[in-house]
Tab-separated table of N, CA and C in Angstrom:
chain	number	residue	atom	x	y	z
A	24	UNK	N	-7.251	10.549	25.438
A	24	UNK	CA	-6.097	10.123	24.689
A	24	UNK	C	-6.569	9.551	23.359
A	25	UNK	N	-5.896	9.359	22.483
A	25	UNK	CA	-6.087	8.447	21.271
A	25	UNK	C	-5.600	9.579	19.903
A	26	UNK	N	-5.867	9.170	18.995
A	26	UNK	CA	-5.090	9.806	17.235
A	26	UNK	C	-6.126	11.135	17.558
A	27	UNK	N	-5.637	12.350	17.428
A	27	UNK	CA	-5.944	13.154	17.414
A	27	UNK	C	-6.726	13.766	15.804
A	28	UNK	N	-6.045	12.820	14.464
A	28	UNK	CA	-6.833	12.803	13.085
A	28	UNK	C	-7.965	12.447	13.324
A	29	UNK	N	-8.317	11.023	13.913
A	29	UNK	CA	-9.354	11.040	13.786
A	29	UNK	C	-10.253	11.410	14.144
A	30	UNK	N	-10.890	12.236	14.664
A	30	UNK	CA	-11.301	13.549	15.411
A	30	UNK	C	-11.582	14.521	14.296
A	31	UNK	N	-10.647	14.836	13.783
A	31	UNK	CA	-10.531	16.041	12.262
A	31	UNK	C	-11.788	15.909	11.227
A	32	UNK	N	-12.562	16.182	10.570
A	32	UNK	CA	-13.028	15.941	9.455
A	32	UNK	C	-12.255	15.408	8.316
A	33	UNK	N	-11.947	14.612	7.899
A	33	UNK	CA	-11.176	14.191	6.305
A	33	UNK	C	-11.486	15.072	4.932
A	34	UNK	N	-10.862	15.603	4.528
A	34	UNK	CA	-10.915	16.029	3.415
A	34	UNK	C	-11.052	14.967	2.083
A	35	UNK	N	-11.776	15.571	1.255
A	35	UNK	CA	-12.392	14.196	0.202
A	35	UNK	C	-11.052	14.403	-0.309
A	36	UNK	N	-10.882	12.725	-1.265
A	36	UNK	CA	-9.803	12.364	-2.188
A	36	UNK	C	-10.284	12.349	-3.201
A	37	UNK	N	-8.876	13.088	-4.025
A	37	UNK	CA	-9.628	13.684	-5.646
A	37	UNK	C	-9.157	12.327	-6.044
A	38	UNK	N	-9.665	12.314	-7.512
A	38	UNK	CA	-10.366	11.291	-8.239
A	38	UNK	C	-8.733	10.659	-8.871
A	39	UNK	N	-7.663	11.373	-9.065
A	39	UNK	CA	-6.441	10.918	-9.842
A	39	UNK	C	-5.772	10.210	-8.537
A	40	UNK	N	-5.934	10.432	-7.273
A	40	UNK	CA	-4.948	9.782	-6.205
A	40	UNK	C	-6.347	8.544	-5.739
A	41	UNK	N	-7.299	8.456	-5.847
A	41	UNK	CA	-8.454	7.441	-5.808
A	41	UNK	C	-7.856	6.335	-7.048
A	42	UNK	N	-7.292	6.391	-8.394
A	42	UNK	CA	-7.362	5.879	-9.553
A	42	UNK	C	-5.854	5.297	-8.887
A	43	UNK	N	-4.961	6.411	-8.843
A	43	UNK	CA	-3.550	5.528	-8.527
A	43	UNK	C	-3.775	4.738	-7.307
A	44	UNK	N	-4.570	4.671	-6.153
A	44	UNK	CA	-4.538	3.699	-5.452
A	44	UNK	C	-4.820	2.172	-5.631
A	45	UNK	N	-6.294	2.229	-6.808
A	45	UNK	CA	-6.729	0.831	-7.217
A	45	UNK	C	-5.570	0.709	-8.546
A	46	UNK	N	-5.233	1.524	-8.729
A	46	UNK	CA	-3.948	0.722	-9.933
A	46	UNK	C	-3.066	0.139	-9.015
A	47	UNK	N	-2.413	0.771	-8.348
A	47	UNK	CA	-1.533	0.053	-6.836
A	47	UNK	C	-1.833	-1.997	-6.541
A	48	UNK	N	-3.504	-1.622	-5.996
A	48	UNK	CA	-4.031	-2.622	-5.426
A	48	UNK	C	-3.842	-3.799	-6.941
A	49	UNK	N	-4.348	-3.202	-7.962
A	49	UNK	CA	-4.695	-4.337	-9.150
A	49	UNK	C	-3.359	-4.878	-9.541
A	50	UNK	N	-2.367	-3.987	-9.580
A	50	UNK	CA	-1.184	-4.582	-10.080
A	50	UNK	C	-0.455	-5.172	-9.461
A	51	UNK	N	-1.169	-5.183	-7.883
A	51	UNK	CA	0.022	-6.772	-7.049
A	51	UNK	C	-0.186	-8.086	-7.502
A	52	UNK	N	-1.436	-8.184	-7.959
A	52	UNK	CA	-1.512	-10.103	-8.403
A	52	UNK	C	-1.733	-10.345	-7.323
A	53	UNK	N	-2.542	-10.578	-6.207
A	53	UNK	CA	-3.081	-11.196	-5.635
A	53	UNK	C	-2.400	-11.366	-3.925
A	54	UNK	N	-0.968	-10.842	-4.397
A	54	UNK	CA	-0.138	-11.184	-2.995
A	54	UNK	C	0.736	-9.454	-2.773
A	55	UNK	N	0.429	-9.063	-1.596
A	55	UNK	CA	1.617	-7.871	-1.565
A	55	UNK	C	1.219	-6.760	-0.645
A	56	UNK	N	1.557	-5.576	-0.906
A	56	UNK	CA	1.358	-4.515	-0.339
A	56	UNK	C	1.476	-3.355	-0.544
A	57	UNK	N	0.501	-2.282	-0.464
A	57	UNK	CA	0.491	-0.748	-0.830
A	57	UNK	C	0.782	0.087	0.241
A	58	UNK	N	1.776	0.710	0.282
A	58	UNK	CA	2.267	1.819	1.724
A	58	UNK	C	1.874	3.226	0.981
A	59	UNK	N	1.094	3.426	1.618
A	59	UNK	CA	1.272	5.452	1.345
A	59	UNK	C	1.679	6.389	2.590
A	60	UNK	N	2.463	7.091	1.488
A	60	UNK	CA	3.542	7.922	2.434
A	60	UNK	C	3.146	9.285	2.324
A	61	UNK	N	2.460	10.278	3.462
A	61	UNK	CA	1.628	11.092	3.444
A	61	UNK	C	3.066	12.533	4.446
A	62	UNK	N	2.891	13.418	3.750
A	62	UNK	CA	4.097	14.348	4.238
A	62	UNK	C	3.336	15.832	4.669
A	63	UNK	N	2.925	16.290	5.736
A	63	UNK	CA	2.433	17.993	5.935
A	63	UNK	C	0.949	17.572	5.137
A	64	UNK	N	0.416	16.627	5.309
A	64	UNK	CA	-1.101	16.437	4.873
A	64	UNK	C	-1.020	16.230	3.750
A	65	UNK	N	0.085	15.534	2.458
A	65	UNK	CA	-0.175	15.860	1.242
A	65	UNK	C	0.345	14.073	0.917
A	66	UNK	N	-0.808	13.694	0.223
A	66	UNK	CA	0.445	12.185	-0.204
A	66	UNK	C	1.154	11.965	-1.220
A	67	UNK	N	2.486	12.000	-0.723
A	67	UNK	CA	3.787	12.109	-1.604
A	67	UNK	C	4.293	10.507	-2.384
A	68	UNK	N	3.768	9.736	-2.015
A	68	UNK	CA	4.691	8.702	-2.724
A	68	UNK	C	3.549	7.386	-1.797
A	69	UNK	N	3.501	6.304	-3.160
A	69	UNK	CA	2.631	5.177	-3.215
A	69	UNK	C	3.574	4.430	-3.807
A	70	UNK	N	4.021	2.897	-2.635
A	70	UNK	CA	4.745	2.155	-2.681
A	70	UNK	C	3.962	0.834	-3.134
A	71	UNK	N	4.251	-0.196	-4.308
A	71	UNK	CA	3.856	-1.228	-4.243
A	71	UNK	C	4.826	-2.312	-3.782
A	72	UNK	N	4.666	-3.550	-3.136
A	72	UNK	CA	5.297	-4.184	-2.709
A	72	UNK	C	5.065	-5.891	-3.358
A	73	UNK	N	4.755	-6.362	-4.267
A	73	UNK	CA	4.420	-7.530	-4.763
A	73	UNK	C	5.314	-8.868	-4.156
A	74	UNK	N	4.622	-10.032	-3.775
A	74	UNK	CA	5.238	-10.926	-3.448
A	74	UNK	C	5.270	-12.146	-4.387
A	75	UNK	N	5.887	-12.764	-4.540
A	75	UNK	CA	5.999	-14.203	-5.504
A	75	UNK	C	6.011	-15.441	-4.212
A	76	UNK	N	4.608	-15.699	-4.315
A	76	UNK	CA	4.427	-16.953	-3.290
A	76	UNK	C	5.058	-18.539	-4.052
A	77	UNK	N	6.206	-18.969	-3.122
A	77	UNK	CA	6.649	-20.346	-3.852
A	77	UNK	C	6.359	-21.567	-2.861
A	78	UNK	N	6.776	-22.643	-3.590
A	78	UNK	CA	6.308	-24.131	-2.534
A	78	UNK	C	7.760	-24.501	-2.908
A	79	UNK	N	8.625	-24.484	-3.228
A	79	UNK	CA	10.418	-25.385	-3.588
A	79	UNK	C	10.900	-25.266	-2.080
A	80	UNK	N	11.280	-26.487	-2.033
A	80	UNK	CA	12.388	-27.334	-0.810
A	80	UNK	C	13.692	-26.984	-1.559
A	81	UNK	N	14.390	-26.838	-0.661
A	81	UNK	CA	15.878	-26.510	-0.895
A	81	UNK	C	16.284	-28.216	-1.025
A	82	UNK	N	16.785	-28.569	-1.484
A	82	UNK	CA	17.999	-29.881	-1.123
A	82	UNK	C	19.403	-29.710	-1.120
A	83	UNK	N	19.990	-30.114	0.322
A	83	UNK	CA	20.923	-29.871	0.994
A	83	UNK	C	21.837	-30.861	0.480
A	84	UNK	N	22.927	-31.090	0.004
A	84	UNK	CA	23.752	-32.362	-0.539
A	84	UNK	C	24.874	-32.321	0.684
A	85	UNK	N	25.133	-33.191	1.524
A	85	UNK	CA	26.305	-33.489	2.301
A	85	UNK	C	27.247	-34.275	1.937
């Protein structure tokens, strides 16, 4: 049992989808996330997800 890919040989990654990945990674600032969305073996779409880490307390007025 287990992923049947990994098993496969990998095919190398050309050098323009290598470049858009570390642009991905560099342009979160430090907090976030990169999803790649891979369709029939081909990757179609690179999601960045950036987060804005805060410290503010709400204050509640009753």
């Amino acid at each position: 049992m287990g992923f049947s890919m990994f098993t496969k040989k990998t095919p190398p990654l050309n050098d323009q989808l290598l470049n858009d990945l570390v642009q991905a990674f560099e342009e979160l600032g430090g907090w976030g996330s990169v999803e790649v969305y891979v369709q029939n073996g081909k990757v179609t779409q690179i999601t960045k997800r950036a987060i804005k880490k805060t410290n503010h307390q709400l204050q509640i007025n009753s």
